[in-house]
PDB file of C-alpha atoms in Angstrom:
ATOM      1  CA  MET A 145      10.674   3.356  18.908  1.00 94.00           C
ATOM      2  CA  LYS A 146      10.836   0.303  16.380  1.00 97.00           C
ATOM      3  CA  VAL A 147       7.772  -1.509  15.203  1.00 97.00           C
ATOM      4  CA  LEU A 148       7.702  -4.874  13.596  1.00 97.00           C
ATOM      5  CA  HIS A 149       4.324  -5.791  11.555  1.00 96.00           C
ATOM      6  CA  VAL A 150       4.028  -9.173  10.505  1.00 94.00           C
ATOM      7  CA  VAL A 151       1.368  -9.982   8.182  1.00 90.00           C
ATOM      8  CA  GLY A 152       0.275 -12.725   6.005  1.00 83.00           C
ATOM      9  CA  ALA A 153      -3.749 -13.126   5.668  1.00 80.00           C
ATOM     10  CA  ARG A 154      -6.520 -10.864   4.812  1.00 80.00           C
ATOM     11  CA  PRO A 155      -7.410 -10.017   8.352  1.00 86.00           C
ATOM     12  CA  ASN A 156      -3.960  -8.944   9.007  1.00 88.00           C
ATOM     13  CA  PHE A 157      -3.791  -6.508   6.267  1.00 87.00           C
ATOM     14  CA  MET A 158      -7.055  -4.784   7.369  1.00 90.00           C
ATOM     15  CA  LYS A 159      -5.800  -4.361  10.775  1.00 94.00           C
ATOM     16  CA  LEU A 160      -2.225  -3.237   9.567  1.00 94.00           C
ATOM     17  CA  ALA A 161      -3.506  -0.147   7.369  1.00 94.00           C
ATOM     18  CA  PRO A 162      -4.835   2.110  10.064  1.00 95.00           C
ATOM     19  CA  VAL A 163      -1.952   1.342  12.491  1.00 96.00           C
ATOM     20  CA  HIS A 164       0.889   1.758   9.882  1.00 96.00           C
ATOM     21  CA  ASN A 165      -0.805   4.990   8.582  1.00 94.00           C
ATOM     22  CA  ALA A 166      -1.100   6.443  12.215  1.00 96.00           C
ATOM     23  CA  LEU A 167       2.654   5.501  13.313  1.00 97.00           C
ATOM     24  CA  LYS A 168       3.968   7.018  10.114  1.00 91.00           C
ATOM     25  CA  GLU A 169       3.079  10.499  11.419  1.00 89.00           C
ATOM     26  CA  ARG A 170       5.330  10.169  14.460  1.00 94.00           C
ATOM     27  CA  ARG A 171       9.000  11.028  13.902  1.00 92.00           C
ATOM     28  CA  ASN A 172      10.345   8.686  16.413  1.00 96.00           C
ATOM     29  CA  VAL A 173       8.843   5.579  14.978  1.00 97.00           C
ATOM     30  CA  VAL A 174      10.669   3.280  12.619  1.00 97.00           C
ATOM     31  CA  GLN A 175       8.313   0.547  11.078  1.00 97.00           C
ATOM     32  CA  THR A 176       9.290  -2.528   9.370  1.00 97.00           C
ATOM     33  CA  LEU A 177       6.925  -4.667   7.597  1.00 96.00           C
ATOM     34  CA  VAL A 178       7.325  -8.431   6.775  1.00 95.00           C
ATOM     35  CA  HIS A 179       4.859 -10.285   4.835  1.00 89.00           C
ATOM     36  CA  THR A 180       4.835 -14.253   5.379  1.00 86.00           C
ATOM     37  CA  GLY A 181       3.931 -14.772   1.829  1.00 79.00           C
ATOM     38  CA  GLN A 182       1.193 -17.088   2.961  1.00 73.00           C
ATOM     39  CA  HIS A 183      -0.976 -15.503   0.495  1.00 64.00           C
ATOM     40  CA  PHE A 184       0.867 -14.952  -2.811  1.00 62.00           C
ATOM     41  CA  ASP A 185      -1.810 -14.616  -5.374  1.00 59.00           C
ATOM     42  CA  ILE A 186      -2.495 -10.912  -6.525  1.00 57.00           C
ATOM     43  CA  ASN A 187      -6.219 -11.028  -5.263  1.00 58.00           C
ATOM     44  CA  MET A 188      -5.491 -12.326  -1.977  1.00 64.00           C
ATOM     45  CA  SER A 189      -2.528 -10.179  -1.113  1.00 68.00           C
ATOM     46  CA  GLU A 190      -1.088  -7.602  -3.673  1.00 77.00           C
ATOM     47  CA  VAL A 191      -4.686  -6.105  -3.984  1.00 83.00           C
ATOM     48  CA  PHE A 192      -4.589  -5.280  -0.243  1.00 82.00           C
ATOM     49  CA  PHE A 193      -1.465  -3.266  -0.312  1.00 83.00           C
ATOM     50  CA  GLN A 194      -2.632  -1.216  -3.293  1.00 88.00           C
ATOM     51  CA  GLN A 195      -6.330  -0.650  -2.124  1.00 89.00           C
ATOM     52  CA  LEU A 196      -5.277   0.180   1.635  1.00 90.00           C
ATOM     53  CA  GLY A 197      -2.336   2.094   0.755  1.00 91.00           C
ATOM     54  CA  ILE A 198       0.115  -0.220   2.628  1.00 90.00           C
ATOM     55  CA  PRO A 199       3.804  -0.027   1.440  1.00 92.00           C
ATOM     56  CA  SER A 200       5.560  -2.813  -0.125  1.00 89.00           C
ATOM     57  CA  PRO A 201       6.896  -5.058   2.586  1.00 91.00           C
ATOM     58  CA  ASP A 202      10.471  -4.740   3.763  1.00 94.00           C
ATOM     59  CA  VAL A 203      10.885  -8.606   3.747  1.00 93.00           C
ATOM     60  CA  ASN A 204       8.794 -11.234   2.016  1.00 86.00           C
ATOM     61  CA  LEU A 205       9.350 -14.722   3.792  1.00 87.00           C
ATOM     62  CA  ALA A 206       7.431 -16.340   0.632  1.00 79.00           C
ATOM     63  CA  VAL A 207       6.301 -19.260   2.587  1.00 75.00           C
ATOM     64  CA  GLY A 208       3.895 -20.262  -0.110  1.00 68.00           C
ATOM     65  CA  SER A 209       1.182 -22.767   0.453  1.00 66.00           C
ATOM     66  CA  GLY A 210       1.806 -26.429   2.119  1.00 65.00           C
ATOM     67  CA  THR A 211       1.320 -28.244   5.181  1.00 70.00           C
ATOM     68  CA  HIS A 212       1.191 -26.236   8.523  1.00 69.00           C
ATOM     69  CA  ALA A 213       4.531 -27.789   9.376  1.00 74.00           C
ATOM     70  CA  LYS A 214       6.042 -26.722   6.028  1.00 67.00           C
ATOM     71  CA  GLN A 215       4.988 -23.245   6.527  1.00 62.00           C
ATOM     72  CA  THR A 216       5.943 -22.814  10.016  1.00 65.00           C
ATOM     73  CA  ALA A 217       9.376 -24.288   9.191  1.00 62.00           C
TER      74      ALA A 217
END
């Protein structure tokens, strides 16, 4: 089974951690982690990866800040 996790805001990181940890124990599950880059500040993003034991993202979309239209595009 393949699982794609897409995270970008603080609540997403909190929800991802236990799910990712539980699935990494299963041999038949391949997980891919995509970070939207919505929060690019260390205190709003990187700190959660460190403190919650989440691996570095496989892909960082680096959307940064901007209007909703710009971030969505």
